Amino acid sequence: MSGTKTIWECNSPDSLLDLSARFCITHLDTFLTSSKAEVDTLHLPTEIGEKLFQMAQEEGVDLDDKFIHIFRHLTRICRASLRESSITDRGIKYLLRHGLRELDIHNCAGLTVQTLHNINRYSDNLQNLCVGNSVQILPDYLQPEGTFSDSESEDGRDGNIYEKQGFIIKAPKLKRLCVRDLFVNRGPMFFDLLLKPLTDLNHLDLSGAFHNQGMGSFGWLLNVSQLVSLTLHNVQDVEDSLKTLCQLKNLHHVDISQCNESRGHFKQPTQFMETLVRSLSKLRSLDISGTNLAGTGGERTNTESVQCDIAGLASRVDNPLEFLGLYKTHNEASGRQHIPARSISGDSCEAQILVAGQRYLDRPTVLENILNDLFHVFRYETCQNLKQALDILLLAMERHNHEKHIQISGSASLYYVVKSESLKRDWNVKVKRKILGTLLNGMLTHREDPTMMRNGCLTLCQFQIPADVLFDYKRLVKILLHIVSEHTSEENNFIQRAGIFLLNSLACQVDGQQKMLVGSLGAMEKMLLIITDKLQQGVCDDVMETAWSTMWNVTDETPVNCERFLNGGGMYLFLKCKDRFPDKADLLRNMMGLLGNVAEVPSLRHKLMTKEFVEEFAFLLDSCSDGIEVSYNAAGVLAHMASDGPQAWAVDQPDRDHVLFRMARAINRWDLRSGRNINYRSFSPIIRLAGVSHTPECQLWAIWALANLTTVTPEKYCKLVVQEGGLSLVEEMLNENSDQVKTSLHQVKEWAGIVRSNVLKWEEQGDLNLEFDG
C-alpha cells in the first residue's frame, strides 16, 4: 500500500491546522471583509491557502466562482485541484493569475475554450495539467492548410486560430499532461500541434483519444522524446504505434490497455510484445490489459534456462517488470504460472484484483468490472486483505460519486466488508466516519435508486446507531425520510421497513436538539402520512408500528414535535388505528407512549380534553395489553390532565371524580415488580406530578412509577431520582415537613418509603464498591 492513497489513518485528534481549516471552509463568512482596507491587510501564506482548498474538496464543498472569488486576493496558491466542480471560465481566471504549477480541471462542465486561452496566457510556471474529460476547452478540429480566415468572429475553438499561433497548449515548463476521451473530428496535424511546443513533457496520458481521420503511425509522439510515462489506454489504432514507441527510449511506463474487445485484438501479438520490450531497455511497467498481447498461452517459452508463459516477455525473465497489467486479458493470461513481473493486475485471484483496483481508480468502465469481481470475492470466498479492499471501495465511490453503477457495486461490497468482525477490531472513529460519509454521499446522489437505498440501509445496520452517525446526523435523517416516504411500492417494502427502522433508532437516545432537528425536517408529517396510507390499505405491519414508535421517540420532552403531531391530525389517527386494529398490543403501546409525551406539555393538554379522547383513555385503564404498559400510559395521560385542577376539566362526561376513581383502582392492581418496556431520560414530569397535593391520584401514579422503576432497574434509575430532586421530595412527603408536598393517601406514603429504601440501598452499594476498588 506504500505510495498509494488510503483511508486508514491513526486515531489521533485532528491537528489545529485541520480543525481551523475545516471551520473556515464550513463558515466562509469568516473571510468576508467589509472594506477594501481590510482586503489589503488580510493575507494568508501559500501553505495555508492550499490547505483550505484541499479541505474544501475533502468536505465536499463545491469550488465554484463564489468560493474562488473569496480567495482571489486572500492568498496565492501553486496547486489547484478543481475536479468535478461547477467553476466557470471567470473563476478559473482568478486562480490562473496566481501562476499555478499544478492544475486539475477534470469533469468541470462549466468551462469553455476561454479557459484554454487563459491557461495559455498564465502558464509560464505550469508543470502539471490534468484536463481530464473537460475536453470541451480544446478544439476538435484544425482547418485544412490554406483556408485560414481573418474573421474577427471566431468562437475560439476554430482550428485556424491554433495553426496560426503555432500551438494548442502553450506551457513551456509543462512536464505532465493528461487529456481523456478527446475526440478530434479532422486535422491530421492535430496531435503534432498539441505536443510539439511541449518539449519538456515527460508524462503523457491520452486515454480514450480518437481521431476521425485515424491516429496515423503515432509519429507525433516523437515531438516529446523525453517521455518516461505514456498512457494510451483505450486509444484507437494503437497497434500502429509500435515503430514510434520503440524510438522513445526513455520510457519507463507504457500503457496500451483496452476496454474495447475488438481494439484489443492485435494481428501479431507475440511479435509486437517482443519487439516493444526488447526496444525499451528502461521499461519497468507495462499494461496490456484487455488485449491479446499475452498470446494464447500455447506459445510459452519453456527451456531449462527460461520458463515464461507469455512468450513476448521471455527476454525479461532475468529482469522482471515491476508491474504488468493483465486485467481482462484474452485467454485468461493473468492465471498463468510463469509471468516475469513482481506486481500484476489481473482477475484470476484476489491479490491481482486489488492491484487492479488501485491502478485503475480513474477508469470508471474498468472500475465497474473490478468492483463486480470484488463483490464475488466478498460473497463467495474469504477476502484475505479486507483493509486494502475497503480502501479500493471507498476511494472508488469517493472519486466517482455520480457513477451510479460504481456506487451500487461499491455499496453492495461495502456491506460484506463492514460486517467483518476482524475489520471492526481494526477500524477507528476516523475510518468509520470515512466509510459512513462516503456511503451517505452515494445515497444522497442516487436516492431515487432502490438498489442503492437497499445496499445503504443494510450497510448502515452494521453500525452503532445513533452513536456512530452523530457527526453526519442531519444528512442521514434527510436520506431516511426520503426513503420512508418515496420508496413505498410493494417491491420496495424491505427498503421502507429498513429505512423506518433506522430512523427510529436514530431518534432514540439522542438529545432534544437532535429530536427538534428530526421534527424540523418533516418527520412527524411523513410518519402521519405513512400511517394514513396503511389505514387506507387496512394493514397494520411493522412499518406502521415503527412509525408510531418513531413519533414516540421524537416527541419525548420536545413540545414542538408534540404540537406537530396534534396539528397533523395525530389524535384522529390514534382513534382510527385503535378501532381498526384493537388487538395489536405493540401498536397500542407505541400510541399511548406518544400520547403520554403530548400530555406532559401544559400548553397542549387542553387539546386532549374532549369527551371522545377522555373516554378512550379511561377505557384503556383496564387494558391488559402488553402487560401493564397500555394501562400505565393511559393513567399517565389522565394524571397529567387532572393535575391542572378541577377547573381545567372541561368535559362533563366522563366525570373527573369517576375517572380518578378508576385510575386509582387500576394503579393499585399493578404489580410493583413488573418488568418495563420503557426508557426514561428524565423524571422531571413524574416528579412534578408527585408534588400535586390537590389531586392525590396524580401522586399515586407518579410515586408508583418511581417505586417500580427503582425496584426493577435500580442501577439505572436511582441515580436519576437523586439528580432530579426526587429523593428530597420523597423525604419531605414522608417527614410531613412541608405544606407544599403532602398527600392524603396512605398508599402514596408506603410507595414513597420504597423509593427511599431503594435509593439508600443503591447508595450503600456504591460506597461498598468504592471501598473494594480502593
mmCIF file of C-alpha atoms in Angstrom, residues 294-645:
data_model
loop_
_atom_site.group_PDB
_atom_site.id
_atom_site.type_symbol
_atom_site.label_atom_id
_atom_site.label_comp_id
_atom_site.label_asym_id
_atom_site.label_seq_id
_atom_site.Cartn_x
_atom_site.Cartn_y
_atom_site.Cartn_z
ATOM 1 C CA ALA A 294 -0.093 -12.091 -23.819
ATOM 2 C CA GLY A 295 -0.827 -14.662 -26.542
ATOM 3 C CA THR A 296 -2.866 -17.826 -26.206
ATOM 4 C CA GLY A 297 -0.530 -19.451 -23.711
ATOM 5 C CA GLY A 298 0.444 -22.116 -26.177
ATOM 6 C CA GLU A 299 3.490 -20.091 -27.316
ATOM 7 C CA ARG A 300 5.087 -20.225 -23.871
ATOM 8 C CA THR A 301 8.881 -20.424 -23.621
ATOM 9 C CA ASN A 302 9.875 -23.469 -21.599
ATOM 10 C CA THR A 303 13.534 -24.465 -21.636
ATOM 11 C CA GLU A 304 15.976 -25.495 -18.942
ATOM 12 C CA SER A 305 17.130 -21.903 -18.510
ATOM 13 C CA VAL A 306 13.902 -19.961 -19.282
ATOM 14 C CA GLN A 307 10.330 -20.552 -18.152
ATOM 15 C CA CYS A 308 7.818 -17.947 -19.335
ATOM 16 C CA ASP A 309 4.096 -18.342 -20.036
ATOM 17 C CA ILE A 310 3.964 -15.067 -22.015
ATOM 18 C CA ALA A 311 6.241 -15.592 -24.997
ATOM 19 C CA GLY A 312 6.625 -11.880 -25.764
ATOM 20 C CA LEU A 313 8.166 -11.303 -22.334
ATOM 21 C CA ALA A 314 10.741 -14.107 -22.408
ATOM 22 C CA SER A 315 13.542 -11.536 -22.625
ATOM 23 C CA ARG A 316 12.521 -10.175 -19.200
ATOM 24 C CA VAL A 317 12.723 -13.428 -17.225
ATOM 25 C CA ASP A 318 16.032 -12.400 -15.640
ATOM 26 C CA ASN A 319 14.921 -8.775 -15.284
ATOM 27 C CA PRO A 320 11.236 -8.895 -14.313
ATOM 28 C CA LEU A 321 8.969 -5.905 -14.788
ATOM 29 C CA GLU A 322 7.981 -4.035 -11.637
ATOM 30 C CA PHE A 323 4.373 -4.046 -12.883
ATOM 31 C CA LEU A 324 2.439 -5.857 -15.597
ATOM 32 C CA GLY A 325 -1.229 -5.099 -16.337
ATOM 33 C CA LEU A 326 -3.154 -8.234 -17.346
ATOM 34 C CA TYR A 327 -6.681 -7.344 -16.207
ATOM 35 C CA LYS A 328 -9.239 -8.999 -18.505
ATOM 36 C CA THR A 329 -6.546 -10.028 -20.991
ATOM 37 C CA HIS A 330 -7.655 -12.505 -23.631
ATOM 38 C CA ASN A 331 -7.074 -16.210 -22.963
ATOM 39 C CA GLU A 332 -7.007 -15.652 -19.162
ATOM 40 C CA ALA A 333 -3.345 -14.678 -19.216
ATOM 41 C CA SER A 334 -3.322 -13.458 -15.590
ATOM 42 C CA GLY A 335 -3.881 -17.027 -14.397
ATOM 43 C CA ARG A 336 -0.672 -18.386 -15.875
ATOM 44 C CA GLN A 337 2.122 -19.556 -13.624
ATOM 45 C CA HIS A 338 5.353 -18.134 -15.034
ATOM 46 C CA ILE A 339 4.976 -14.380 -15.560
ATOM 47 C CA PRO A 340 8.096 -12.145 -15.338
ATOM 48 C CA ALA A 341 6.617 -9.350 -13.196
ATOM 49 C CA ARG A 342 6.714 -8.533 -9.485
ATOM 50 C CA SER A 343 3.243 -6.988 -9.355
ATOM 51 C CA ILE A 344 0.341 -7.997 -11.607
ATOM 52 C CA SER A 345 -3.111 -6.548 -12.101
ATOM 53 C CA GLY A 346 -5.488 -9.258 -13.209
ATOM 54 C CA ASP A 347 -8.730 -11.065 -12.495
ATOM 55 C CA SER A 348 -7.597 -14.567 -11.532
ATOM 56 C CA CYS A 349 -7.172 -14.039 -7.764
ATOM 57 C CA GLU A 350 -7.922 -11.568 -5.001
ATOM 58 C CA ALA A 351 -4.403 -10.092 -4.921
ATOM 59 C CA GLN A 352 -4.489 -9.279 -8.649
ATOM 60 C CA ILE A 353 -7.960 -7.740 -8.394
ATOM 61 C CA LEU A 354 -6.787 -5.498 -5.549
ATOM 62 C CA VAL A 355 -3.785 -4.343 -7.581
ATOM 63 C CA ALA A 356 -6.168 -3.580 -10.464
ATOM 64 C CA GLY A 357 -8.402 -1.608 -8.107
ATOM 65 C CA GLN A 358 -5.539 0.620 -7.008
ATOM 66 C CA ARG A 359 -4.260 1.069 -10.558
ATOM 67 C CA TYR A 360 -7.500 1.899 -12.351
ATOM 68 C CA LEU A 361 -9.301 4.238 -9.971
ATOM 69 C CA ASP A 362 -9.592 6.850 -12.730
ATOM 70 C CA ARG A 363 -11.236 4.480 -15.246
ATOM 71 C CA PRO A 364 -14.950 4.145 -14.404
ATOM 72 C CA THR A 365 -15.692 1.463 -17.019
ATOM 73 C CA VAL A 366 -12.844 -0.772 -15.858
ATOM 74 C CA LEU A 367 -13.515 0.042 -12.207
ATOM 75 C CA GLU A 368 -17.091 -1.159 -12.513
ATOM 76 C CA ASN A 369 -15.823 -4.602 -13.566
ATOM 77 C CA ILE A 370 -13.269 -4.631 -10.759
ATOM 78 C CA LEU A 371 -15.934 -3.862 -8.163
ATOM 79 C CA ASN A 372 -18.065 -6.698 -9.535
ATOM 80 C CA ASP A 373 -15.064 -9.038 -9.215
ATOM 81 C CA LEU A 374 -14.504 -7.854 -5.637
ATOM 82 C CA PHE A 375 -18.162 -8.443 -4.807
ATOM 83 C CA HIS A 376 -17.756 -12.044 -5.949
ATOM 84 C CA VAL A 377 -14.750 -12.391 -3.638
ATOM 85 C CA PHE A 378 -16.681 -10.993 -0.662
ATOM 86 C CA ARG A 379 -19.806 -13.022 -1.255
ATOM 87 C CA TYR A 380 -18.443 -16.425 -2.245
ATOM 88 C CA GLU A 381 -14.884 -16.505 -0.919
ATOM 89 C CA THR A 382 -12.912 -15.309 2.101
ATOM 90 C CA CYS A 383 -11.251 -11.961 1.486
ATOM 91 C CA GLN A 384 -7.668 -12.067 2.767
ATOM 92 C CA ASN A 385 -6.946 -8.334 2.682
ATOM 93 C CA LEU A 386 -10.005 -6.508 3.936
ATOM 94 C CA LYS A 387 -8.119 -3.291 4.656
ATOM 95 C CA GLN A 388 -6.905 -2.878 1.085
ATOM 96 C CA ALA A 389 -10.302 -3.952 -0.249
ATOM 97 C CA LEU A 390 -12.014 -1.295 1.860
ATOM 98 C CA ASP A 391 -9.532 1.272 0.567
ATOM 99 C CA ILE A 392 -10.442 0.481 -3.031
ATOM 100 C CA LEU A 393 -14.190 0.504 -2.388
ATOM 101 C CA LEU A 394 -14.167 3.874 -0.650
ATOM 102 C CA LEU A 395 -11.712 5.545 -2.998
ATOM 103 C CA ALA A 396 -13.750 4.341 -5.994
ATOM 104 C CA MET A 397 -17.028 5.559 -4.506
ATOM 105 C CA GLU A 398 -15.489 8.844 -3.423
ATOM 106 C CA ARG A 399 -13.923 9.566 -6.817
ATOM 107 C CA HIS A 400 -16.983 8.583 -8.902
ATOM 108 C CA ASN A 401 -19.925 9.787 -6.856
ATOM 109 C CA HIS A 402 -22.114 10.366 -9.928
ATOM 110 C CA GLU A 403 -21.438 6.945 -11.492
ATOM 111 C CA LYS A 404 -24.494 5.002 -10.348
ATOM 112 C CA HIS A 405 -23.170 1.550 -11.186
ATOM 113 C CA ILE A 406 -19.965 2.163 -9.222
ATOM 114 C CA GLN A 407 -21.978 3.358 -6.226
ATOM 115 C CA ILE A 408 -24.263 0.310 -6.368
ATOM 116 C CA SER A 409 -21.422 -2.200 -6.786
ATOM 117 C CA GLY A 410 -19.318 -0.445 -4.169
ATOM 118 C CA SER A 411 -22.080 -0.263 -1.571
ATOM 119 C CA ALA A 412 -23.001 -3.930 -2.138
ATOM 120 C CA SER A 413 -19.422 -4.977 -1.347
ATOM 121 C CA LEU A 414 -19.201 -2.469 1.492
ATOM 122 C CA TYR A 415 -21.941 -4.368 3.314
ATOM 123 C CA TYR A 416 -19.867 -7.551 3.347
ATOM 124 C CA VAL A 417 -16.709 -5.719 4.377
ATOM 125 C CA VAL A 418 -18.114 -3.785 7.343
ATOM 126 C CA LYS A 419 -19.876 -6.811 8.833
ATOM 127 C CA SER A 420 -16.475 -8.484 9.273
ATOM 128 C CA GLU A 421 -15.622 -8.792 12.956
ATOM 129 C CA SER A 422 -11.884 -8.797 12.233
ATOM 130 C CA LEU A 423 -12.157 -5.435 10.440
ATOM 131 C CA LYS A 424 -14.220 -3.941 13.251
ATOM 132 C CA ARG A 425 -11.370 -4.692 15.629
ATOM 133 C CA ASP A 426 -9.005 -2.627 13.487
ATOM 134 C CA TRP A 427 -11.014 0.395 12.473
ATOM 135 C CA ASN A 428 -11.224 3.585 14.499
ATOM 136 C CA VAL A 429 -13.514 6.598 14.664
ATOM 137 C CA LYS A 430 -11.885 8.311 11.673
ATOM 138 C CA VAL A 431 -12.170 5.232 9.484
ATOM 139 C CA LYS A 432 -15.810 4.682 10.475
ATOM 140 C CA ARG A 433 -16.597 8.285 9.633
ATOM 141 C CA LYS A 434 -14.903 7.941 6.257
ATOM 142 C CA ILE A 435 -16.980 4.839 5.494
ATOM 143 C CA LEU A 436 -20.243 6.451 6.581
ATOM 144 C CA GLY A 437 -19.541 9.793 4.909
ATOM 145 C CA THR A 438 -18.721 8.139 1.575
ATOM 146 C CA LEU A 439 -21.785 5.898 1.784
ATOM 147 C CA LEU A 440 -24.088 8.841 2.563
ATOM 148 C CA ASN A 441 -22.641 10.808 -0.369
ATOM 149 C CA GLY A 442 -23.639 7.984 -2.703
ATOM 150 C CA MET A 443 -27.067 7.513 -1.128
ATOM 151 C CA LEU A 444 -27.836 11.222 -1.343
ATOM 152 C CA THR A 445 -26.782 11.444 -5.006
ATOM 153 C CA HIS A 446 -28.696 8.296 -6.039
ATOM 154 C CA ARG A 447 -31.597 8.470 -3.597
ATOM 155 C CA GLU A 448 -34.134 7.556 -6.288
ATOM 156 C CA ASP A 449 -32.449 4.218 -6.987
ATOM 157 C CA PRO A 450 -33.968 1.428 -4.845
ATOM 158 C CA THR A 451 -30.927 -0.856 -5.114
ATOM 159 C CA MET A 452 -28.623 1.875 -3.813
ATOM 160 C CA MET A 453 -31.017 2.591 -0.958
ATOM 161 C CA ARG A 454 -31.260 -1.099 -0.086
ATOM 162 C CA ASN A 455 -27.478 -1.532 -0.050
ATOM 163 C CA GLY A 456 -27.054 1.616 2.001
ATOM 164 C CA CYS A 457 -29.601 0.629 4.637
ATOM 165 C CA LEU A 458 -28.120 -2.863 5.004
ATOM 166 C CA THR A 459 -24.654 -1.389 5.483
ATOM 167 C CA LEU A 460 -25.864 1.232 7.988
ATOM 168 C CA CYS A 461 -27.390 -1.545 10.086
ATOM 169 C CA GLN A 462 -23.858 -2.819 10.779
ATOM 170 C CA PHE A 463 -23.038 0.334 12.770
ATOM 171 C CA GLN A 464 -23.998 1.539 16.231
ATOM 172 C CA ILE A 465 -26.996 3.807 15.681
ATOM 173 C CA PRO A 466 -27.141 6.640 16.648
ATOM 174 C CA ALA A 467 -23.656 6.864 18.240
ATOM 175 C CA ASP A 468 -21.607 6.229 15.078
ATOM 176 C CA VAL A 469 -23.561 8.661 12.883
ATOM 177 C CA LEU A 470 -23.969 11.702 15.125
ATOM 178 C CA PHE A 471 -21.238 13.511 13.143
ATOM 179 C CA ASP A 472 -23.438 13.437 9.995
ATOM 180 C CA TYR A 473 -26.842 13.225 11.671
ATOM 181 C CA LYS A 474 -28.741 15.725 9.540
ATOM 182 C CA ARG A 475 -27.815 14.212 6.178
ATOM 183 C CA LEU A 476 -28.734 10.713 7.317
ATOM 184 C CA VAL A 477 -32.105 11.885 8.622
ATOM 185 C CA LYS A 478 -32.819 13.531 5.253
ATOM 186 C CA ILE A 479 -31.942 10.351 3.369
ATOM 187 C CA LEU A 480 -34.046 8.124 5.626
ATOM 188 C CA LEU A 481 -37.051 10.438 5.465
ATOM 189 C CA HIS A 482 -36.794 10.306 1.674
ATOM 190 C CA ILE A 483 -36.649 6.507 1.771
ATOM 191 C CA VAL A 484 -39.683 6.025 4.016
ATOM 192 C CA SER A 485 -41.825 8.496 2.082
ATOM 193 C CA GLU A 486 -40.772 7.771 -1.519
ATOM 194 C CA HIS A 487 -39.775 4.078 -1.672
ATOM 195 C CA THR A 488 -43.221 2.811 -0.763
ATOM 196 C CA SER A 489 -44.138 0.394 -3.555
ATOM 197 C CA GLU A 490 -44.749 -3.276 -2.769
ATOM 198 C CA GLU A 491 -41.455 -4.357 -4.361
ATOM 199 C CA ASN A 492 -39.625 -1.785 -2.220
ATOM 200 C CA ASN A 493 -41.281 -2.890 1.013
ATOM 201 C CA PHE A 494 -37.989 -4.047 2.516
ATOM 202 C CA ILE A 495 -36.358 -0.671 1.805
ATOM 203 C CA GLN A 496 -39.122 1.239 3.548
ATOM 204 C CA ARG A 497 -39.011 -1.148 6.514
ATOM 205 C CA ALA A 498 -35.248 -0.840 6.826
ATOM 206 C CA GLY A 499 -35.425 2.946 6.467
ATOM 207 C CA ILE A 500 -38.049 3.424 9.147
ATOM 208 C CA PHE A 501 -36.241 1.024 11.492
ATOM 209 C CA LEU A 502 -33.054 3.093 11.127
ATOM 210 C CA LEU A 503 -34.950 6.351 11.532
ATOM 211 C CA ASN A 504 -36.498 5.096 14.762
ATOM 212 C CA SER A 505 -33.084 4.032 16.048
ATOM 213 C CA LEU A 506 -31.747 7.437 15.071
ATOM 214 C CA ALA A 507 -34.454 9.219 17.082
ATOM 215 C CA CYS A 508 -33.845 7.131 20.196
ATOM 216 C CA GLN A 509 -31.293 8.059 22.848
ATOM 217 C CA VAL A 510 -30.388 11.436 21.386
ATOM 218 C CA ASP A 511 -30.797 14.851 22.967
ATOM 219 C CA GLY A 512 -33.563 17.360 22.464
ATOM 220 C CA GLN A 513 -31.691 19.379 19.854
ATOM 221 C CA GLN A 514 -31.470 16.377 17.545
ATOM 222 C CA LYS A 515 -35.120 15.468 18.149
ATOM 223 C CA MET A 516 -36.047 19.027 17.176
ATOM 224 C CA LEU A 517 -33.928 18.683 14.043
ATOM 225 C CA VAL A 518 -35.718 15.465 13.055
ATOM 226 C CA GLY A 519 -39.048 17.219 13.535
ATOM 227 C CA SER A 520 -37.988 20.304 11.588
ATOM 228 C CA LEU A 521 -37.061 18.095 8.622
ATOM 229 C CA GLY A 522 -40.662 16.878 8.387
ATOM 230 C CA ALA A 523 -40.515 13.587 10.278
ATOM 231 C CA MET A 524 -43.868 13.964 12.043
ATOM 232 C CA GLU A 525 -45.737 14.802 8.867
ATOM 233 C CA LYS A 526 -44.123 11.925 6.962
ATOM 234 C CA MET A 527 -44.912 9.424 9.746
ATOM 235 C CA LEU A 528 -48.531 10.560 9.805
ATOM 236 C CA LEU A 529 -48.753 10.136 6.015
ATOM 237 C CA ILE A 530 -47.376 6.592 6.290
ATOM 238 C CA ILE A 531 -49.959 5.764 8.957
ATOM 239 C CA THR A 532 -52.740 7.259 6.835
ATOM 240 C CA ASP A 533 -51.667 5.122 3.852
ATOM 241 C CA LYS A 534 -51.558 1.974 5.986
ATOM 242 C CA LEU A 535 -55.020 2.704 7.375
ATOM 243 C CA GLN A 536 -56.404 3.069 3.873
ATOM 244 C CA GLN A 537 -54.833 -0.275 2.962
ATOM 245 C CA GLY A 538 -56.222 -1.851 6.131
ATOM 246 C CA VAL A 539 -52.730 -3.021 7.075
ATOM 247 C CA CYS A 540 -51.029 -2.876 10.450
ATOM 248 C CA ASP A 541 -47.469 -4.060 9.877
ATOM 249 C CA ASP A 542 -44.099 -3.284 11.409
ATOM 250 C CA VAL A 543 -43.846 -0.134 9.251
ATOM 251 C CA MET A 544 -46.967 1.324 10.866
ATOM 252 C CA GLU A 545 -45.920 0.255 14.357
ATOM 253 C CA THR A 546 -42.438 1.711 13.883
ATOM 254 C CA ALA A 547 -43.906 4.968 12.546
ATOM 255 C CA TRP A 548 -45.747 5.382 15.858
ATOM 256 C CA SER A 549 -42.613 4.354 17.767
ATOM 257 C CA THR A 550 -40.571 6.962 15.885
ATOM 258 C CA MET A 551 -43.052 9.692 16.799
ATOM 259 C CA TRP A 552 -42.986 8.458 20.401
ATOM 260 C CA ASN A 553 -39.203 8.916 20.445
ATOM 261 C CA VAL A 554 -39.196 12.244 18.620
ATOM 262 C CA THR A 555 -41.821 13.810 20.911
ATOM 263 C CA ASP A 556 -40.014 12.852 24.138
ATOM 264 C CA GLU A 557 -39.585 16.151 26.043
ATOM 265 C CA THR A 558 -39.872 18.007 22.734
ATOM 266 C CA PRO A 559 -43.038 20.136 22.823
ATOM 267 C CA VAL A 560 -42.697 21.466 19.278
ATOM 268 C CA ASN A 561 -42.893 17.932 17.876
ATOM 269 C CA CYS A 562 -45.905 17.163 20.093
ATOM 270 C CA GLU A 563 -47.600 20.190 18.572
ATOM 271 C CA ARG A 564 -46.714 18.997 15.081
ATOM 272 C CA PHE A 565 -48.350 15.668 15.916
ATOM 273 C CA LEU A 566 -51.595 17.334 17.022
ATOM 274 C CA ASN A 567 -51.637 19.810 14.116
ATOM 275 C CA GLY A 568 -51.145 16.940 11.678
ATOM 276 C CA GLY A 569 -54.311 15.166 12.829
ATOM 277 C CA GLY A 570 -52.495 12.687 15.033
ATOM 278 C CA MET A 571 -55.332 12.234 17.540
ATOM 279 C CA TYR A 572 -57.765 11.348 14.760
ATOM 280 C CA LEU A 573 -55.324 8.703 13.503
ATOM 281 C CA PHE A 574 -54.904 7.382 17.053
ATOM 282 C CA LEU A 575 -58.617 6.728 17.358
ATOM 283 C CA LYS A 576 -58.826 5.228 13.872
ATOM 284 C CA CYS A 577 -55.898 2.882 14.484
ATOM 285 C CA LYS A 578 -57.271 1.750 17.842
ATOM 286 C CA ASP A 579 -60.680 0.981 16.345
ATOM 287 C CA ARG A 580 -59.230 -0.693 13.225
ATOM 288 C CA PHE A 581 -56.561 -2.768 14.990
ATOM 289 C CA PRO A 582 -57.789 -3.347 18.570
ATOM 290 C CA ASP A 583 -55.694 -6.486 19.143
ATOM 291 C CA LYS A 584 -52.308 -5.026 18.189
ATOM 292 C CA ALA A 585 -50.546 -4.717 21.557
ATOM 293 C CA ASP A 586 -47.303 -3.169 20.255
ATOM 294 C CA LEU A 587 -49.229 -0.605 18.234
ATOM 295 C CA LEU A 588 -51.311 0.394 21.246
ATOM 296 C CA ARG A 589 -48.250 0.678 23.493
ATOM 297 C CA ASN A 590 -46.453 2.930 20.998
ATOM 298 C CA MET A 591 -49.502 5.164 20.526
ATOM 299 C CA MET A 592 -50.097 5.563 24.265
ATOM 300 C CA GLY A 593 -46.416 6.267 24.899
ATOM 301 C CA LEU A 594 -46.601 9.072 22.356
ATOM 302 C CA LEU A 595 -49.767 10.499 23.922
ATOM 303 C CA GLY A 596 -48.007 10.431 27.297
ATOM 304 C CA ASN A 597 -45.399 12.784 25.836
ATOM 305 C CA VAL A 598 -48.115 15.090 24.486
ATOM 306 C CA ALA A 599 -49.872 15.151 27.852
ATOM 307 C CA GLU A 600 -46.662 16.324 29.547
ATOM 308 C CA VAL A 601 -46.873 19.648 27.645
ATOM 309 C CA PRO A 602 -49.103 22.060 29.669
ATOM 310 C CA SER A 603 -49.972 24.250 26.687
ATOM 311 C CA LEU A 604 -51.243 21.259 24.673
ATOM 312 C CA ARG A 605 -53.265 19.361 27.283
ATOM 313 C CA HIS A 606 -56.453 21.269 26.558
ATOM 314 C CA LYS A 607 -56.421 19.749 23.054
ATOM 315 C CA LEU A 608 -56.789 16.297 24.630
ATOM 316 C CA MET A 609 -59.726 17.427 26.754
ATOM 317 C CA THR A 610 -62.629 16.125 24.653
ATOM 318 C CA LYS A 611 -65.299 13.605 25.601
ATOM 319 C CA GLU A 612 -64.114 11.154 22.942
ATOM 320 C CA PHE A 613 -60.465 11.216 23.979
ATOM 321 C CA VAL A 614 -61.060 11.103 27.737
ATOM 322 C CA GLU A 615 -63.465 8.161 27.385
ATOM 323 C CA GLU A 616 -60.833 6.324 25.336
ATOM 324 C CA PHE A 617 -58.105 6.936 27.892
ATOM 325 C CA ALA A 618 -60.378 5.878 30.768
ATOM 326 C CA PHE A 619 -61.361 2.705 28.907
ATOM 327 C CA LEU A 620 -57.684 1.814 28.425
ATOM 328 C CA LEU A 621 -57.070 1.995 32.196
ATOM 329 C CA ASP A 622 -58.386 -1.564 32.409
ATOM 330 C CA SER A 623 -56.377 -2.819 29.427
ATOM 331 C CA CYS A 624 -54.122 -5.827 29.967
ATOM 332 C CA SER A 625 -52.452 -5.336 26.592
ATOM 333 C CA ASP A 626 -48.664 -5.632 26.721
ATOM 334 C CA GLY A 627 -48.604 -6.295 30.462
ATOM 335 C CA ILE A 628 -49.272 -3.052 32.295
ATOM 336 C CA GLU A 629 -47.790 -0.721 29.666
ATOM 337 C CA VAL A 630 -51.018 0.453 28.000
ATOM 338 C CA SER A 631 -52.825 0.839 31.327
ATOM 339 C CA TYR A 632 -49.776 2.643 32.782
ATOM 340 C CA ASN A 633 -49.571 5.103 29.855
ATOM 341 C CA ALA A 634 -53.337 5.762 29.927
ATOM 342 C CA ALA A 635 -53.113 6.568 33.648
ATOM 343 C CA GLY A 636 -50.123 8.822 32.983
ATOM 344 C CA VAL A 637 -52.034 10.792 30.361
ATOM 345 C CA LEU A 638 -55.030 11.222 32.675
ATOM 346 C CA ALA A 639 -52.776 12.130 35.625
ATOM 347 C CA HIS A 640 -51.233 14.995 33.645
ATOM 348 C CA MET A 641 -54.687 16.175 32.526
ATOM 349 C CA ALA A 642 -56.051 16.016 36.091
ATOM 350 C CA SER A 643 -53.006 17.819 37.529
ATOM 351 C CA ASP A 644 -54.267 21.112 36.115
ATOM 352 C CA GLY A 645 -57.102 21.021 38.695
#
